[in-house]
Structure formats: C-alpha cells, structure tokens
XYZ file of C-alpha atoms in Angstrom:
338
model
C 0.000 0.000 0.000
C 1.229 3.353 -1.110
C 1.296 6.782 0.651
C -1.539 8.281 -1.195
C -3.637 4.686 -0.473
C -2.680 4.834 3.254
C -3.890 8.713 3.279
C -7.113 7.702 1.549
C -7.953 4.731 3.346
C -7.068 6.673 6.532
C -9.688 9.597 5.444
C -12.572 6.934 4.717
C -11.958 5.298 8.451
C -12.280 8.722 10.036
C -15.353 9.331 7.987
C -16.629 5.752 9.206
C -15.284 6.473 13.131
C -17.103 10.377 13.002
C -20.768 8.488 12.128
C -20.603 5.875 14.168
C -19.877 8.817 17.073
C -22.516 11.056 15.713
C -24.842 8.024 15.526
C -24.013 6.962 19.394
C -24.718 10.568 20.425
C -27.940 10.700 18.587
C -29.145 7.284 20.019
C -27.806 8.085 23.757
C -29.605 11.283 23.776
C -33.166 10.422 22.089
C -32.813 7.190 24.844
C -33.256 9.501 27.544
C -36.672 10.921 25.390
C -37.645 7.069 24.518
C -38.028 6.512 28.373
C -40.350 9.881 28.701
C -42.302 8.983 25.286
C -45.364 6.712 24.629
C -46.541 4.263 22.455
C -50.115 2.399 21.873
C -52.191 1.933 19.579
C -53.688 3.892 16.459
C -57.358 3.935 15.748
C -58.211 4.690 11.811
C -61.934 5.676 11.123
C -62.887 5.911 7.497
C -66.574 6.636 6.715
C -66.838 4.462 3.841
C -70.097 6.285 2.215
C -67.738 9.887 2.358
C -65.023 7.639 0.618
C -66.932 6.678 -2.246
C -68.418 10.133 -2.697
C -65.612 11.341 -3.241
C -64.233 8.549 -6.024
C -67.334 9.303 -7.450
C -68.039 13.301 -7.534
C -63.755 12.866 -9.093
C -65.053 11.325 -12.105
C -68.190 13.072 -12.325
C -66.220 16.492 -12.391
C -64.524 15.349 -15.520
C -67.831 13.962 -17.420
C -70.173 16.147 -16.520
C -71.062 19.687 -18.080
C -70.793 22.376 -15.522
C -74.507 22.733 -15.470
C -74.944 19.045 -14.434
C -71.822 19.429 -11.502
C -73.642 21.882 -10.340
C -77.040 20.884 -10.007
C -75.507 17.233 -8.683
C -73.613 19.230 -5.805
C -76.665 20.861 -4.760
C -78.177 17.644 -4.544
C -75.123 16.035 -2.583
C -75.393 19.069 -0.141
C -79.021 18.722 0.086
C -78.509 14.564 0.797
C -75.639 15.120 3.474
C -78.145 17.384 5.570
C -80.705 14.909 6.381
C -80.166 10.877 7.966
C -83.355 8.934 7.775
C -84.171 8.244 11.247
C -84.236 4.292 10.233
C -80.277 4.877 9.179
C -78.452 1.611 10.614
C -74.560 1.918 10.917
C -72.623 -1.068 9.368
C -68.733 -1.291 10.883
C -66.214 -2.649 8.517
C -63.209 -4.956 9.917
C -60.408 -6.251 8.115
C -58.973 -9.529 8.945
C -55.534 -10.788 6.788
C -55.019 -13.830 8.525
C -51.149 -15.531 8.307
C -50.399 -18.841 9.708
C -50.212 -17.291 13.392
C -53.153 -15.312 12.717
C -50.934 -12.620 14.147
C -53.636 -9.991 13.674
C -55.841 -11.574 16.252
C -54.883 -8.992 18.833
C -55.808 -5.891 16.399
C -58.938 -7.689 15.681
C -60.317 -7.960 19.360
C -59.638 -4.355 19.527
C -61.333 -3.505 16.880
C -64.534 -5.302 18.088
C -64.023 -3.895 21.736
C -64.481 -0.697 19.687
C -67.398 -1.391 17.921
C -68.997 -3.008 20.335
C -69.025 0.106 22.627
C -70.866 2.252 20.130
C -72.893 -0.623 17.845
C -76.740 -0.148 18.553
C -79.698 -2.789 18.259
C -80.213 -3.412 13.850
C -76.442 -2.501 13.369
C -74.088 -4.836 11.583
C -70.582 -5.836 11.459
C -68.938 -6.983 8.314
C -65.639 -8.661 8.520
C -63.746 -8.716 5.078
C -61.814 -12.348 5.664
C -58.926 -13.151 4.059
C -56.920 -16.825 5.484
C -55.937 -19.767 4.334
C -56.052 -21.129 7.651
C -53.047 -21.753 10.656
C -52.937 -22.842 14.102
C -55.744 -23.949 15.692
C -55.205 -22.344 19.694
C -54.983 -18.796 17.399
C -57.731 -19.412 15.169
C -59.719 -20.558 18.126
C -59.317 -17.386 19.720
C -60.156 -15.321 16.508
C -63.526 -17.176 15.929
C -64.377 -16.834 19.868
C -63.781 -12.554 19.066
C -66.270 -13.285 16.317
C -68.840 -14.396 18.767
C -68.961 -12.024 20.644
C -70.297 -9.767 18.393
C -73.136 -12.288 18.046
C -73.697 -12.888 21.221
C -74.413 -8.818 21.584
C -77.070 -9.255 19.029
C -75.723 -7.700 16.371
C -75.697 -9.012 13.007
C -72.355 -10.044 11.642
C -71.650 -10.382 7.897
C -68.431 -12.398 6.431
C -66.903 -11.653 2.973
C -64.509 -13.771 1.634
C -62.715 -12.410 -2.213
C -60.505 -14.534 -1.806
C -59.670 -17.414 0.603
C -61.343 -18.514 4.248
C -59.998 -22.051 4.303
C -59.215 -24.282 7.252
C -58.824 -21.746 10.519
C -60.194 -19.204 7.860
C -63.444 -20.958 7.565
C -63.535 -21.728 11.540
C -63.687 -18.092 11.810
C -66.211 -17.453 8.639
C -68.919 -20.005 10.208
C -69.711 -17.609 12.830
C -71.404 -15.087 10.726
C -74.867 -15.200 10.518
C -74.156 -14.564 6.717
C -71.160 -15.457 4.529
C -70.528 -14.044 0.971
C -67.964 -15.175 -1.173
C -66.842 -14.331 -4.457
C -67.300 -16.715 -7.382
C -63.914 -17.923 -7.285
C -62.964 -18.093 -3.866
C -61.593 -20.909 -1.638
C -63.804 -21.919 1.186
C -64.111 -25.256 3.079
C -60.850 -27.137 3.744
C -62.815 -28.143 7.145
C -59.586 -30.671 8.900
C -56.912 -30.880 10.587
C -52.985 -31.113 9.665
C -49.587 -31.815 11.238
C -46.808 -32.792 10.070
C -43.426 -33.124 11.695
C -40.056 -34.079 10.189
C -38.329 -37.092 11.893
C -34.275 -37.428 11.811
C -34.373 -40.304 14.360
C -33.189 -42.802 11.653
C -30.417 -40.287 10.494
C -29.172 -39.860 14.165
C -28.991 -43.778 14.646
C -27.116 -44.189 11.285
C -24.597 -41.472 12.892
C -24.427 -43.033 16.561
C -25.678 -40.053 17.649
C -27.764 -40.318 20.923
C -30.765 -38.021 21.348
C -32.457 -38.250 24.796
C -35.696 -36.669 25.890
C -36.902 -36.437 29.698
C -40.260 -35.981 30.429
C -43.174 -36.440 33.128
C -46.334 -37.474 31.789
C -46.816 -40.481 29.471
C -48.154 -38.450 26.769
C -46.087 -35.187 27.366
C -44.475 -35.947 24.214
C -45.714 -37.883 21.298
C -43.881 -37.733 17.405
C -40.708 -35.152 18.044
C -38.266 -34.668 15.174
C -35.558 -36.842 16.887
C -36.962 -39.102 19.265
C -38.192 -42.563 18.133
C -41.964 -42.763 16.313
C -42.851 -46.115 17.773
C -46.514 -47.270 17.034
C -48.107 -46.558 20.991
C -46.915 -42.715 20.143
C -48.028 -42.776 16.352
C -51.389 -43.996 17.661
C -51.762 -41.041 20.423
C -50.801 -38.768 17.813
C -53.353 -39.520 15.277
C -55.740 -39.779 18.145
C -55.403 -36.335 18.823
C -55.110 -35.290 15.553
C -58.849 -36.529 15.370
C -60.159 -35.184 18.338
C -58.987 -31.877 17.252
C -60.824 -32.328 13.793
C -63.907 -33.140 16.177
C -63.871 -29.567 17.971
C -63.858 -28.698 14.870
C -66.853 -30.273 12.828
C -68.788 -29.709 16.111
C -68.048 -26.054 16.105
C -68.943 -25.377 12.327
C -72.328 -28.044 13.198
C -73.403 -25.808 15.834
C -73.165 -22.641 13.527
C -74.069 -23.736 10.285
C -76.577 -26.377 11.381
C -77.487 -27.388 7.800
C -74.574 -28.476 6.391
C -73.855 -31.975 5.749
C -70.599 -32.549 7.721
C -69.863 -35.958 6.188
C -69.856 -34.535 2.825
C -67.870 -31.015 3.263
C -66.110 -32.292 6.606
C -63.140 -33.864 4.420
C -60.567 -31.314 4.560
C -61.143 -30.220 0.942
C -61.446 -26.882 -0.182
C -64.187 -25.884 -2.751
C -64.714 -22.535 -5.257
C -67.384 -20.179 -4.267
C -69.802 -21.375 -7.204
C -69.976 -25.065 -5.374
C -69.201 -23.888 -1.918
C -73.109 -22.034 -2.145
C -74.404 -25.650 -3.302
C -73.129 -27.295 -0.506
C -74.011 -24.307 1.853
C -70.780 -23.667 3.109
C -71.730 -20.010 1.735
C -75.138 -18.199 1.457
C -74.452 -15.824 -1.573
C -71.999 -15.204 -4.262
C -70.930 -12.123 -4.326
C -67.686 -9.769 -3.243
C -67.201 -7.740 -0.690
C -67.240 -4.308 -3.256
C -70.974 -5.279 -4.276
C -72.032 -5.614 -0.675
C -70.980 -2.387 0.424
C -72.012 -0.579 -2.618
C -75.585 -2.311 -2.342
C -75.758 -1.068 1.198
C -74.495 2.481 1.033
C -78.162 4.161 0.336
C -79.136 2.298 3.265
C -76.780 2.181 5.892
C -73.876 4.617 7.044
C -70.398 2.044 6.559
C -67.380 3.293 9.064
C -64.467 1.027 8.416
C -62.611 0.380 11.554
C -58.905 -0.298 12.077
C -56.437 -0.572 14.944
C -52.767 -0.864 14.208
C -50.097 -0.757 17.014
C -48.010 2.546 16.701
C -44.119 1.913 16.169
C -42.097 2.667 19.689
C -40.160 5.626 19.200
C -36.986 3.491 19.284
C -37.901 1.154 16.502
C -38.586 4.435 14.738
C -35.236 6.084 15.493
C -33.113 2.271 14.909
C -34.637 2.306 11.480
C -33.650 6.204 10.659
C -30.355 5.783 11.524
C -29.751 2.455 10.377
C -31.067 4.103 7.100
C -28.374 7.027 7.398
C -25.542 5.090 8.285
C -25.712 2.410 5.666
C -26.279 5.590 2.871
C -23.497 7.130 4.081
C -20.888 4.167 4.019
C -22.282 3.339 0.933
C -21.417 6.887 -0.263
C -18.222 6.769 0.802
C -17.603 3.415 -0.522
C -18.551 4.644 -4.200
C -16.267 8.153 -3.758
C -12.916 6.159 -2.723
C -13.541 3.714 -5.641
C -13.990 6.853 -7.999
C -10.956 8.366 -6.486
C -8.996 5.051 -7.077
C -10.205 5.387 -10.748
C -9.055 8.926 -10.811
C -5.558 8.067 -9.396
C-alpha cells in the first residue's frame, strides 16, 4: 500500500469512526426521550359512504357539463343534511389472517371498539382473508367473532378470496357469509406434520435423549423414536382436534352436511353455495355498494403505533448504511481517478 492509499484509506476510516460517534450521540440522547415517550395503539376511522363520494363526484367532475356538476352538488349538499331516522350503521373490519393469525390482537380491539358504540339493527362486516393456521390462534379469533353475536348484532363475512381451514372456523360464525365466485372456502380438517431425523441420528451413533413427566407429554418429536403406541396417540389427537372442529362449524351452520364437506377439501365459491358452506356469491365491493343508500359504513382499524426506538433504529440504520455506501462509491472513484 502506497502513501496516497494509506492517506485515503485513513480519510474513509475517520469518515466511518465520526458516524458511528454522531450516531451513538444521537441514540444516547433520544434514549433519555424514549423513556419519557409513549406508544399504543392507532385507531383509523374511514366513513366508507364519504369515501366513495368522493371517487365518485372525481369522475363526475370530468364527465359532466358544468350545469350538471352543479345541479348534482346541490343535490349532494341537500342529501348530506338529512339521515333517515331508520339509518343503521354497518362497521367494517379487516382480517388478513397468516399462519399465526398474528392480527388476532388488532382484531379484538377492533370489536371492543365497535362493540361500545354498535346499537340494536347494526351490523358488522368482517372482510376475511386466510388460508387457515394454528388452531389455539384461530380458536381465539372465531371466539372474538362471537362475541359480536352474542351482543345481538348481526355479523356479515366476505370472503374475495380465501377462508380455508382456521379461515373458515372463523367465517362459520357469521350469521351470513358471501364469497366471491372464485374463492376458496371449506378445507374443514386438521394437519400436522413433523419431520423425523431419528433414523439419520442412529445411522450417525448419535444419541438423542428426551426427559419428560407425563406419558403423553411428548408424542412424534423430530428426533426421538416414532414407535406405534406414540403414532397412535398422535393420530388420536389429531382426530379429536378435527372433532372440535366439525362440532363447532355443526353448531353454527346447522345445515350443512358434515360428512360430505367435513373432508378437509377446499371448494370454489360457485360449489361452496351448493353445498351451503356459503349463502351468496358475491364480493365484498358489491355488498358495500348495495348497502351504502341504506346504511352509514365506518371502516374500523387498529394498528399498534411503532415505539419511538424502533422508529429512530430504522432512521439511523437508514443514514448510516447511505453514508458508508457513499463513501464506498467516492474512494472507488478516487482510485479510478488516481
């Protein structure tokens, strides 16, 4: 390494020592404002009705003549002064359901909301979108669901795309569920299914031991030894668990035939509604539209505000990796130059 490389490469480190300094300044000081700041949740109203006013007056404004805008906002003013007395609300939830069904805890929020302001003929619709996951999770999910039933309020499912498996466990609840030609409902069993290297470990001599209290504490494991008592407890509880199940979609969709749809296969909206698994085809954008002369739609969401740290970690891992990477790209011009 020559004198002019030793200067340069001496120049970049001092650039890279002066960040990281800055960067453990900045972080030490806004620490002292993390432990004085709060976080929580944020709640998101959207009056649905306002929302597609709006879409529509835009495109009106460019087709109509200015006679016709103007005699249509007179009658949009006129409309937006009186509520028929008879006016139900109708609260819109979201539900994008992963394998966890991590949103679980936004979703019994969001009902604890609604269910402090929903009145007698008020309705909840819950746009569903799973393919199913664990069943303790999805459990708890369909048991928020029923609890807006159980205040008397009418709850509505949509499902545009998929409400399979936990999905569906969840979808049953509803006193209605619409689904849109083509999407996946059904898939009412169970799965498991656990990789086993005990054969791999014995080839290896390598010894894999497992302590436990409780006969059945552990059953199949992914080392231990699948012998045909365990295999047999397993599947027995695989079973029971597909039990809870059927009994749980029997008890809320009392006309279905369970032997026929109870199979663990999935079917498309158009034969889902012939073997009642559904009540209507139709998606979720024609439901509210149908209802939006009749009812007043507000579209609740909850989502959990960022901590003030997680905020600050990303900004300044943002500004330190730019400003390597600057300084990465000027010494390999300079080398070029030299």
């Amino acid at each position: 390494m020559n004198m002019e490389q030793l200067i340069e490469f001496g120049l970049f480190a001092g650039k890279a020592i002066i960040i990281m300094l800055v960067a453990l300044i900045i972080m030490i000081t806004m620490a002292v404002l993390i432990a004085k700041s709060k976080h929580g949740e944020k709640v998101e109203i959207t009056h649905i009705n306002k929302k597609f006013e709006k879409f529509a007056l835009a495109l009106k404004s460019a087709c109509f003549n200015k006679k016709m805008l103007k005699a249509e906002l007179k009658n949009l003013k006129k409309k937006s002064k009186k509520k028929p007395a008879d006016k139900k609300n109708m609260y819109l939830i979201d539900f994008d359901g992963d394998i966890k069904a991590d949103q679980v805890e936004a979703l019994r929020d969001e009902i604890t909301t609604v269910l402090q302001v929903a009145q007698n003929g008020d309705e909840v619709i819950l746009n569903l979108e799973s393919p199913g996951g664990m069943v303790h999770t999805y459990g708890l999910a369909a048991a928020q669901l029923e609890r807006i039933k159980n205040k008397n309020l009418k709850l509505t499912v949509c499902v545009d795309k998929v409400a399979a498996s936990g999905g569906y466990l969840m979808a049953c609840v509803a006193d209605k569920i619409i689904a849109s030609p083509f999407a996946i409902v059904g898939s009412i069993g169970v799965l498991a299914q656990v990789p086993n290297l005990h054969k791999f470990l014995k080839k290896h001599d390598v010894d894999y031991k497992e302590y436990t209290a409780g006969e059945y504490k552990r059953t199949i494991t992914m080392f231990g030894e699948i012998t045909d008592k365990k295999q047999e407890k397993f599947l027995e509880q695989i079973q029971e668990t597909h039990n809870l199940f059927k009994n749980f979609v029997s008890k809320n969709r009392e006309k279905l035939d369970l032997e026929k749809v109870a199979t663990g296969e999935y079917w498309y909206g158009q034969q889902a509604i012939e073997l009642g698994l559904i009540d209507e085809i139709k998606t979720s954008d024609e439901y509210l539209l149908e209802n939006i002369e009749k009812a007043e739609i507000y579209q609740v969401k909850i989502e959990e505000k960022k901590k003030l740290n997680e905020k600050l970690s990303e900004m300044l891992g943002s500004i330190i990796k730019s400003k390597l990477l600057f300084w990465v790209e000027e010494a390999e011009l300079r080398k070029k130059l030299l």
